[in-house]
């Protein structure tokens, strides 16, 4: 297992070491893994070209580091606990041996279906063990997985499948989310109509909903698993071969296929997992994130399994059958580490204390949050009522692109401060820069958060578009990786994330580009144009406020268009991207060069209707007054 730091002085010492001699530091951590061939060189990098490589020419298979490395001494230990949506349904527990068998079996199936090293496999599934099995089976044979969150619409799914050129899709008949049944196969069918690249769809039976199986393309998971069994030699991969693609949003409308490679991602996720959560042998670890997002990839599947941990996958939602579900699960399995999103905490907090009645929560040792800033009220509620003032909270800041946790306390080691992600992880060199790119040194400074040196878990490229990768992350500030976040370093040197400084909004931990939502709204035939901004929302963190220009309305009037915009956004992106507020306006505040002044729209969305600062560059300053009137009417 990777080493665990256990004291504050240990952290300070290791951090210093990792900064003064990063390659020596990471080589030592990497030594604890199983490589078919060690690296010739630890790191080469050039931020100007966005070119970073770790563990050059090393050969390995990540699944050998999950299975072969652990089977001898923990084969019978539970690897995955699966808690179904319905608490009355049976739990599934898979030991490392059992998981190994299932991964091998599915790897053989993928091979039999013609999947080779380097091929892309798309995965569109609910939160079931088979999702993790599919990912690991891909990794076993060197195929690149691309998991698409099951809340995405057919259109979004199709866009991602096509961009990656996936040959095969693994999906299910349906999925459960609380009291709802989601017609997953039906959505996948619609998507596949426009995806010529997909030759095969493997369909897991989960809900028994009737589905249409297209002959020659669709096959049942259970039919295949009945036919095939056995083990398969792990494909020997280069450390810099891609492990997966995960799509995320940016400032432009087109989602980016973030690519992570095998060696560095493996070392980084395992080492961060063990140290941030202070995972110890025998602990039960529960991360409530969906595997469709990076948190699920790094800290539900890869990080924990590489550490030989027991990881709990929950199929359902925190509020069903009631708002005590998380805490019931914690007690049922005696969970030791619990990792969730601030938005979930805020919604549970709003539902009152009665859902904690009869819950003991005594097994908990460490609490974590991720995905968005946590406000102090939610932090205290979590600390006092869930952690009972005994459990450190690790507020972990990181991104899809960083692969793993970047700024965070190490549980119980780095003293916490509500709403602060605290201090950088080993090997991470944060740099705070002003708009001109000058680094702001010392404490008590605020600016753009950049990272000045590569780390093993960082993304290597955007699938099929390296130039976009370079431009997005490495061109804003010279020789720095730009995160897109604002940050403050306080008088103690602690980091507090202030939120995005670009056109990305974070709704309930779902990251979205404003342009993506605008594109979906603009598809409406009566919409001329639109502008979307985020505004503070008590539960979701940020809500979506859409300013929409329509020159005429159909018979349903404003309400009719509003409803059909909501339907359209669900269709083009997914229900989670639906605007919370839509206001119809005659025009948008634009400069003479045609740029929308979003600052003004953000102020209006926040309920600030005066003091817009300098508006002299606006083409038509009167439009602002009209927008204010319309927004005030909406309330
Ligand atoms: O703005 C930051 C916010 O989430 C963004 C990354 O989103 P995504 O790639 O979807 O990954 C989310 C899970 C790692 C960041 O740019 N963010 C993430 N964690 C925190 C956070 N904001 C404040 N505090 C955090 N702990």
XYZ file of C-alpha atoms and ligand atoms in Angstrom:
661
model
C 0.000 0.000 0.000
C 1.062 3.568 -0.547
C 2.542 5.277 2.519
C 0.304 7.166 4.907
C 1.299 10.430 6.535
C 0.093 10.504 10.115
C 1.220 13.745 11.722
C 1.221 17.428 10.872
C 5.002 17.552 11.016
C 4.999 14.516 8.707
C 2.839 16.445 6.253
C 5.094 19.498 6.389
C 8.154 17.333 5.881
C 6.687 15.301 3.012
C 5.244 18.385 1.352
C 8.627 20.122 1.404
C 10.239 17.017 -0.026
C 7.612 16.768 -2.760
C 8.226 20.385 -3.788
C 11.994 20.431 -3.658
C 12.408 17.073 -5.377
C 9.114 16.194 -7.066
C 10.461 13.505 -9.346
C 12.277 11.726 -6.525
C 9.183 12.041 -4.364
C 6.759 10.586 -6.913
C 9.184 7.873 -7.957
C 9.210 6.684 -4.342
C 5.418 6.576 -4.203
C 5.278 4.840 -7.589
C 7.703 2.186 -6.333
C 4.928 0.822 -4.107
C 2.911 -0.274 -7.179
C 3.287 -3.253 -9.439
C 4.890 -2.394 -12.784
C 5.672 -4.846 -15.552
C 8.549 -2.539 -16.403
C 9.714 0.507 -14.455
C 10.082 3.953 -16.031
C 13.151 5.245 -17.865
C 12.427 8.771 -16.711
C 9.969 10.079 -14.104
C 8.732 13.232 -15.830
C 9.022 15.355 -18.940
C 6.959 18.504 -19.246
C 6.397 21.651 -21.188
C 3.393 23.739 -20.144
C 3.786 25.931 -23.257
C 2.932 22.937 -25.403
C 0.678 21.406 -22.738
C 2.854 18.354 -22.934
C 3.231 16.338 -19.733
C 4.371 12.742 -19.344
C 4.960 10.787 -16.160
C 6.763 7.457 -15.743
C 8.023 7.342 -19.298
C 8.122 3.957 -20.972
C 6.878 2.234 -17.837
C 4.568 -0.738 -18.493
C 1.699 -1.868 -16.320
C -1.945 -2.745 -16.091
C -3.965 -0.815 -13.518
C -6.165 -3.838 -12.776
C -3.116 -5.861 -11.756
C -2.602 -3.189 -9.138
C -6.158 -3.674 -7.942
C -6.308 -7.442 -8.095
C -3.060 -9.349 -8.432
C -1.404 -6.925 -5.986
C -4.095 -7.513 -3.347
C -5.530 -10.957 -3.951
C -2.923 -12.861 -2.030
C -3.643 -11.178 1.275
C -7.117 -9.728 0.823
C -8.862 -11.884 -1.760
C -11.737 -12.632 0.590
C -12.125 -9.088 1.798
C -15.133 -7.176 0.491
C -14.154 -4.885 -2.349
C -17.595 -3.507 -3.227
C -20.707 -3.205 -1.113
C -23.722 -2.307 -3.201
C -26.753 -0.752 -1.540
C -29.757 -0.863 -3.893
C -32.193 1.980 -4.416
C -34.897 0.152 -2.452
C -33.726 -0.507 1.103
C -35.790 -3.701 1.154
C -33.912 -5.218 -1.762
C -30.869 -7.392 -1.213
C -27.431 -5.891 -0.744
C -24.628 -7.191 -2.952
C -21.164 -7.740 -1.541
C -18.283 -8.657 -3.824
C -14.957 -9.772 -2.441
C -11.753 -8.949 -4.305
C -11.788 -12.536 -5.626
C -15.387 -12.279 -6.790
C -14.853 -8.884 -8.375
C -11.746 -10.218 -10.105
C -13.774 -13.074 -11.592
C -16.472 -10.756 -12.835
C -13.973 -8.303 -14.320
C -12.205 -11.146 -16.116
C -15.470 -12.515 -17.392
C -16.590 -9.193 -18.778
C -13.140 -8.495 -20.203
C -13.411 -11.784 -22.125
C -16.856 -10.753 -23.328
C -15.583 -7.396 -24.557
C -12.783 -9.178 -26.403
C -15.264 -11.574 -27.935
C -17.287 -8.592 -29.116
C -14.233 -7.355 -30.985
C -12.933 -4.780 -28.535
C -9.184 -4.326 -28.724
C -6.594 -2.264 -26.916
C -7.199 1.441 -27.591
C -10.863 1.018 -28.639
C -13.360 3.235 -26.859
C -16.255 1.774 -24.914
C -19.116 4.063 -23.884
C -20.923 3.296 -20.640
C -24.392 4.658 -19.858
C -25.629 2.926 -16.752
C -27.225 3.460 -13.383
C -25.201 3.053 -10.178
C -24.845 -0.721 -10.188
C -21.753 -2.881 -9.549
C -21.739 -3.807 -13.240
C -20.781 -0.215 -14.032
C -17.544 -0.556 -12.050
C -17.055 -4.053 -13.485
C -17.329 -2.675 -17.023
C -14.791 0.074 -16.342
C -12.311 -2.388 -14.881
C -12.893 -4.884 -17.687
C -12.018 -2.149 -20.178
C -8.878 -1.342 -18.226
C -7.966 -5.048 -18.130
C -7.878 -5.258 -21.931
C -6.578 -1.756 -22.556
C -9.820 -0.331 -23.925
C -10.594 3.292 -23.078
C -13.820 3.783 -21.151
C -16.041 6.806 -21.462
C -18.721 6.846 -18.784
C -21.627 9.152 -19.518
C -23.731 10.176 -16.516
C -27.135 8.502 -16.800
C -28.902 11.848 -16.317
C -27.718 13.075 -19.716
C -30.202 13.221 -22.577
C -30.060 11.147 -25.765
C -28.577 14.087 -27.636
C -25.774 14.600 -25.085
C -25.096 10.867 -25.011
C -24.893 10.735 -28.799
C -22.541 13.743 -28.951
C -20.170 12.058 -26.490
C -20.306 8.654 -28.163
C -19.569 10.192 -31.559
C -16.770 12.424 -30.279
C -15.006 9.423 -28.752
C -15.822 7.133 -31.690
C -17.019 4.402 -29.319
C -17.561 1.004 -30.941
C -19.554 -0.491 -28.136
C -22.046 0.807 -25.599
C -22.769 -0.850 -22.273
C -26.139 0.182 -20.903
C -29.155 -1.160 -19.012
C -32.876 -1.569 -19.570
C -33.605 1.079 -16.976
C -32.494 2.502 -13.685
C -34.016 3.453 -10.347
C -33.689 6.853 -8.756
C -35.839 7.029 -5.656
C -39.454 6.488 -6.675
C -38.677 7.038 -10.360
C -37.743 4.526 -13.008
C -35.522 5.946 -15.745
C -35.929 4.459 -19.250
C -32.199 4.214 -19.884
C -32.341 1.850 -22.853
C -34.953 3.966 -24.580
C -32.702 7.028 -24.256
C -29.717 4.981 -25.440
C -31.733 3.745 -28.448
C -32.536 7.293 -29.448
C -28.871 8.238 -29.095
C -27.633 5.227 -31.062
C -29.810 6.162 -34.022
C -27.313 8.903 -34.802
C -24.157 6.987 -33.776
C -22.911 4.961 -36.699
C -19.758 4.026 -34.795
C -21.601 1.849 -32.253
C -21.732 -1.718 -33.531
C -22.812 -3.426 -30.318
C -24.841 -2.552 -27.247
C -24.633 -4.803 -24.195
C -27.729 -4.371 -22.055
C -27.918 -5.186 -18.369
C -31.313 -6.148 -17.006
C -31.994 -4.006 -13.968
C -35.624 -2.901 -13.915
C -37.274 -5.497 -16.164
C -38.967 -2.697 -18.083
C -39.900 -3.833 -21.602
C -37.255 -2.700 -24.088
C -36.644 -3.115 -27.782
C -33.556 -5.139 -28.599
C -32.225 -4.384 -32.082
C -31.141 -7.636 -33.731
C -27.483 -7.730 -34.688
C -26.645 -4.859 -32.360
C -28.168 -5.386 -28.912
C -27.269 -8.287 -26.651
C -28.261 -9.021 -23.078
C -25.563 -8.908 -20.432
C -26.963 -12.066 -18.797
C -26.920 -14.019 -22.055
C -23.257 -13.241 -22.543
C -22.234 -13.923 -18.952
C -23.984 -17.295 -19.081
C -21.803 -18.316 -21.999
C -18.366 -17.146 -20.954
C -16.125 -17.601 -17.957
C -12.412 -17.642 -17.308
C -9.484 -15.375 -16.757
C -7.684 -13.160 -19.181
C -4.108 -11.965 -19.184
C -3.980 -8.298 -18.427
C -2.971 -6.254 -21.454
C 0.396 -4.658 -20.882
C -0.041 -0.932 -21.236
C 2.241 2.040 -21.407
C 1.997 4.401 -18.407
C 0.942 7.160 -20.813
C -1.744 5.153 -22.641
C -5.227 6.575 -22.038
C -7.252 4.959 -19.263
C -10.467 6.882 -19.792
C -12.201 9.853 -21.328
C -14.600 11.848 -19.209
C -16.581 14.695 -20.703
C -16.846 17.942 -18.834
C -18.106 21.432 -19.546
C -16.121 24.509 -20.316
C -16.744 28.057 -21.452
C -17.734 27.013 -24.965
C -20.755 24.990 -25.962
C -18.953 21.794 -26.882
C -18.096 19.460 -23.981
C -14.474 18.455 -23.625
C -13.362 14.831 -23.505
C -10.787 15.030 -20.736
C -8.226 12.247 -21.118
C -6.479 10.612 -18.161
C -3.596 8.225 -18.629
C -2.882 5.093 -16.667
C 0.322 5.392 -14.656
C 0.092 8.870 -13.202
C -3.632 8.630 -12.504
C -3.129 5.356 -10.662
C -0.364 6.694 -8.434
C -2.140 9.950 -7.724
C -5.651 8.641 -6.962
C -4.384 5.891 -4.659
C -1.995 8.154 -2.772
C -4.526 10.979 -2.324
C -7.262 8.533 -1.294
C -5.196 6.946 1.418
C -3.883 10.202 2.820
C -6.812 12.581 2.549
C -9.289 10.095 4.044
C -6.660 8.410 6.218
C -8.098 5.121 5.067
C -6.999 2.231 7.268
C -7.297 -1.514 6.748
C -10.808 -2.798 7.335
C -12.493 0.609 7.092
C -15.774 0.928 5.196
C -15.714 3.892 2.844
C -18.840 5.451 1.317
C -18.730 8.064 -1.433
C -22.162 9.214 -2.565
C -21.029 10.634 -5.923
C -22.239 9.186 -9.194
C -19.652 7.209 -11.144
C -20.626 9.331 -14.141
C -18.524 12.164 -12.701
C -14.845 12.335 -11.848
C -15.419 11.896 -8.105
C -16.982 8.529 -8.811
C -14.097 7.509 -11.057
C -11.311 8.543 -8.700
C -12.814 8.042 -5.246
C -15.472 5.384 -5.640
C -13.704 3.073 -8.052
C -9.991 3.558 -8.725
C -8.576 5.222 -5.578
C -10.301 2.891 -3.089
C -9.820 -0.334 -5.073
C -6.144 0.442 -5.685
C -5.845 0.807 -1.917
C -7.519 -2.543 -1.229
C -10.400 -0.709 0.424
C -14.047 -1.634 0.848
C -16.021 0.863 -1.193
C -19.771 1.320 -0.928
C -21.795 2.074 -4.054
C -25.282 3.450 -3.472
C -27.796 3.227 -6.272
C -30.406 5.627 -4.956
C -30.832 9.201 -3.788
C -30.402 10.776 -0.326
C -34.073 11.653 0.094
C -35.774 8.359 -0.701
C -37.651 6.652 0.928
C -36.885 9.515 3.300
C -34.244 12.093 4.088
C -32.537 9.777 6.567
C -31.317 7.370 3.882
C -27.607 8.301 3.969
C -27.524 7.973 7.742
C -29.372 4.683 7.640
C -26.726 3.372 5.240
C -23.927 4.670 7.478
C -25.381 2.751 10.425
C -26.273 -0.353 8.401
C -22.729 -0.906 7.156
C -20.867 0.906 9.926
C -19.346 3.346 7.485
C -16.081 4.956 8.619
C -15.446 7.554 5.906
C -18.282 9.396 4.208
C -17.730 11.680 1.190
C -20.515 13.773 -0.335
C -21.412 17.097 -1.973
C -22.379 20.290 -0.130
C -25.597 20.466 -2.148
C -26.751 17.138 -0.689
C -25.956 18.384 2.806
C -27.846 21.620 2.266
C -30.932 19.829 1.020
C -30.868 17.379 3.944
C -30.285 20.196 6.400
C -33.342 21.981 4.993
C -35.484 18.906 5.649
C -34.950 19.155 9.368
C -33.437 17.214 12.227
C -36.096 14.540 12.570
C -34.401 12.379 9.933
C -31.480 11.962 12.281
C -33.692 10.465 14.992
C -32.534 7.004 15.929
C -29.382 7.256 13.789
C -26.230 6.532 15.723
C -23.498 7.505 13.264
C -20.948 6.266 15.783
C -18.845 4.424 13.210
C -17.965 7.626 11.339
C -14.372 8.804 11.594
C -13.935 11.129 8.627
C -16.340 13.311 6.620
C -15.603 14.754 3.223
C -17.065 17.272 0.793
C -16.386 17.952 -2.853
C -17.658 19.701 -5.936
C -18.467 23.219 -4.797
C -17.749 25.633 -1.996
C -19.345 24.609 1.278
C -20.993 27.436 3.161
C -20.268 27.751 6.870
C -23.797 26.834 7.944
C -23.728 23.525 6.085
C -20.178 22.879 7.299
C -21.265 23.297 10.941
C -24.365 21.196 10.486
C -22.240 18.397 9.006
C -19.630 18.756 11.705
C -22.002 18.956 14.652
C -24.890 16.678 13.699
C -23.297 14.077 11.451
C -19.745 14.067 12.761
C -20.925 14.735 16.343
C -17.980 17.101 16.748
C -15.570 14.195 16.506
C -14.960 13.766 12.798
C -12.642 16.012 10.828
C -14.165 17.372 7.613
C -11.996 17.202 4.520
C -13.159 19.921 2.121
C -11.454 18.638 -1.007
C -10.866 20.982 -3.914
C -10.101 19.478 -7.296
C -11.473 19.112 -10.852
C -12.174 16.586 -13.587
C -8.934 17.748 -15.182
C -6.816 17.333 -12.050
C -7.760 13.652 -11.714
C -7.489 13.747 -7.958
C -7.630 15.941 -4.865
C -5.361 18.997 -5.015
C -6.068 21.171 -1.985
C -7.534 19.554 1.097
C -6.911 18.743 4.717
C -5.502 15.303 5.472
C -8.157 14.027 7.871
C -7.270 14.717 11.480
C -3.817 15.960 10.526
C -4.209 19.364 8.929
C -6.421 21.505 11.186
C -9.624 22.478 9.391
C -11.377 25.820 9.070
C -14.998 25.986 7.876
C -15.271 26.652 4.143
C -11.521 26.354 3.574
C -9.922 23.616 1.491
C -6.863 24.444 3.641
C -3.470 23.370 2.257
C -2.073 21.840 -0.947
C -1.554 18.121 -1.289
C 1.910 16.672 -1.771
C 3.509 17.830 -4.995
C 0.946 20.559 -5.650
C 2.267 24.070 -6.126
C -0.631 26.548 -6.189
C 0.126 29.961 -7.665
C -2.286 32.868 -7.245
C -2.051 35.363 -10.083
C -3.714 38.675 -10.897
C -5.383 39.429 -14.249
C -2.013 40.238 -15.804
C -0.545 36.963 -14.663
C 1.674 38.373 -11.937
C 2.039 35.914 -9.103
C 0.761 37.280 -5.807
C 3.220 36.152 -3.203
C 2.742 35.850 0.537
C -0.459 35.546 2.511
C -3.683 37.548 2.527
C -3.974 37.583 -1.266
C -6.800 36.822 -3.659
C -6.772 36.036 -7.380
C -6.848 33.354 -10.067
C -5.869 29.881 -8.968
C -3.155 28.270 -11.076
C -0.849 25.320 -10.558
C 2.807 25.893 -11.292
C 4.172 22.362 -11.606
C 2.839 19.092 -13.054
C 1.414 16.351 -10.853
C 0.923 12.722 -11.874
C -2.910 12.778 -11.905
C -3.340 15.694 -14.281
C -5.226 15.312 -17.556
C -2.972 14.953 -20.566
C -5.167 16.189 -23.374
C -8.675 16.690 -24.695
C -9.725 13.783 -26.841
C -9.016 14.635 -30.470
C -8.167 18.265 -29.756
C -4.850 18.885 -28.072
C -4.833 22.491 -29.185
C -8.025 23.112 -27.256
C -6.382 21.539 -24.207
C -3.399 23.847 -24.544
C -5.501 26.894 -25.118
C -7.992 26.240 -22.329
C -5.569 25.486 -19.539
C -2.116 26.728 -20.487
C -2.525 29.869 -22.550
C -4.243 32.289 -20.148
C -1.193 32.593 -17.909
C 2.319 31.773 -19.045
C 3.786 28.533 -17.817
C 0.888 27.827 -15.500
C -2.076 25.458 -15.492
C -5.135 27.706 -15.074
C -7.968 26.153 -13.075
C -10.742 28.654 -13.866
C -11.322 29.170 -10.131
C -10.834 32.208 -7.955
C -9.087 31.682 -4.633
C -8.026 33.471 -1.501
C -4.939 32.630 0.566
C -5.637 33.961 4.036
C -3.345 35.247 6.746
C -2.544 31.656 7.817
C -1.672 30.542 4.304
C -4.935 28.582 4.065
C -6.759 28.372 0.714
C -10.408 29.203 0.269
C -11.968 28.543 -3.133
C -14.175 31.423 -4.230
C -15.882 29.816 -7.236
C -15.430 30.013 -10.981
C -14.084 33.103 -12.663
C -15.079 31.927 -16.150
C -18.407 31.167 -17.821
C -18.883 27.919 -16.005
C -21.601 27.480 -13.412
C -21.872 24.851 -10.742
C -25.417 23.715 -10.072
C -25.739 21.109 -7.327
C -22.165 20.113 -8.044
C -22.974 19.666 -11.766
C -20.548 21.670 -13.789
C -22.058 23.402 -16.793
C -20.949 25.887 -19.382
C -23.345 28.803 -19.756
C -22.866 28.479 -23.528
C -24.126 24.884 -23.438
C -27.372 25.920 -21.762
C -27.718 28.907 -24.092
C -27.282 26.674 -27.138
C -30.061 24.421 -25.885
C -32.388 27.382 -25.222
C -31.603 28.887 -28.631
C -32.851 25.711 -30.310
C -36.380 26.888 -29.514
C -37.881 28.245 -32.745
C -39.248 31.396 -31.091
C -36.023 32.279 -29.279
C -33.735 34.833 -30.956
C -30.950 34.663 -28.428
C -30.309 34.114 -24.765
C -27.782 34.647 -21.998
C -27.423 32.431 -18.985
C -25.757 33.288 -15.692
C -25.454 31.635 -12.293
C -26.936 33.158 -9.144
C -26.662 32.110 -5.480
C -29.160 29.382 -4.626
C -29.745 28.227 -1.048
C -29.740 24.499 -1.828
C -28.069 24.082 -5.198
C -25.179 26.450 -4.541
C -25.874 28.138 -7.846
C -29.099 28.335 -9.788
C -29.451 29.038 -13.514
C -30.948 32.365 -14.547
C -31.780 32.671 -18.241
C -32.432 35.958 -20.013
C -34.263 35.092 -23.207
C -35.047 37.277 -26.201
C -38.252 36.263 -27.970
C -39.850 38.465 -30.556
C -43.185 36.680 -30.496
C -44.963 34.114 -28.367
C -47.152 31.231 -29.442
C -50.716 30.841 -28.211
C -49.477 29.635 -24.809
C -47.881 33.042 -24.225
C -44.769 33.437 -22.081
C -45.710 30.452 -19.945
C -45.999 28.214 -22.990
C -42.575 29.208 -24.321
C -41.058 28.924 -20.833
C -42.322 25.355 -20.511
C -41.170 24.337 -23.935
C -37.714 25.827 -23.242
C -37.520 23.618 -20.143
C -38.496 20.579 -22.197
C -35.903 21.550 -24.810
C -33.072 21.886 -22.292
C -33.963 18.461 -20.848
C -33.835 17.071 -24.363
C -30.561 18.670 -25.429
C -28.615 18.319 -22.170
C -30.584 16.675 -19.372
C -33.130 17.686 -16.737
C -30.394 18.818 -14.342
C -29.537 21.730 -16.670
C -33.026 23.273 -16.682
C -32.978 26.978 -15.780
C -34.477 27.893 -12.402
C -35.598 31.253 -13.702
C -36.412 32.396 -17.218
C -37.092 36.029 -17.897
C -38.171 37.276 -21.310
C -36.443 40.463 -22.416
C -36.411 42.601 -25.533
C -32.634 42.571 -25.854
C -29.417 41.778 -24.032
C -26.938 44.335 -22.688
C -24.254 44.343 -25.346
C -21.186 46.416 -25.958
C -20.752 48.092 -29.322
C -18.567 45.181 -30.355
C -21.446 42.802 -29.652
C -20.155 41.245 -26.409
C -22.801 40.506 -23.795
C -22.008 42.266 -20.508
C -22.646 39.337 -18.237
C -21.549 41.268 -15.188
C -24.776 43.279 -15.452
C -26.890 40.164 -15.896
C -25.212 38.531 -12.899
C -26.043 41.563 -10.767
C -29.668 41.470 -11.880
C -29.887 37.718 -11.270
C -28.596 38.328 -7.747
C -31.354 40.880 -7.178
C -29.092 43.887 -7.409
C -30.997 46.308 -9.595
C -28.885 49.463 -9.350
C -25.204 50.476 -9.392
C -24.142 48.609 -12.508
C -20.843 50.446 -12.733
C -19.656 51.747 -16.056
C -22.348 51.161 -18.686
C -21.125 53.761 -21.174
C -19.796 51.121 -23.547
C -23.273 49.638 -23.948
C -24.868 49.888 -27.340
C -28.277 50.591 -25.804
C -28.124 51.519 -22.086
C -31.946 51.657 -21.851
C -32.124 47.919 -22.333
C -30.789 47.488 -18.788
C -33.786 49.299 -17.312
C -36.139 47.101 -19.308
C -34.362 43.934 -18.128
C -34.544 45.116 -14.523
C -38.297 45.673 -14.809
C -38.801 42.211 -16.324
C -36.635 40.542 -13.651
C -38.418 42.360 -10.833
C -41.756 41.162 -12.179
C -40.465 37.582 -12.110
C -39.383 38.060 -8.476
O -15.141 25.364 -9.137
C -14.516 24.240 -8.581
C -15.567 23.323 -7.989
O -15.856 22.365 -8.988
C -15.066 22.609 -10.151
C -14.678 21.318 -10.794
O -15.821 20.650 -11.208
P -15.727 19.169 -11.760
O -14.663 19.104 -12.786
O -17.099 18.758 -12.137
O -15.221 18.318 -10.543
C -15.982 18.273 -9.374
C -15.419 17.201 -8.464
C -13.978 17.232 -8.235
C -13.879 23.387 -9.639
O -13.256 24.113 -10.667
N -15.085 22.644 -6.778
C -14.703 21.357 -6.664
N -14.398 21.081 -5.385
C -14.570 22.215 -4.675
C -15.009 23.210 -5.563
N -15.246 24.466 -5.157
C -15.045 24.750 -3.862
N -14.642 23.843 -2.949
C -14.401 22.565 -3.302
N -14.034 21.681 -2.392
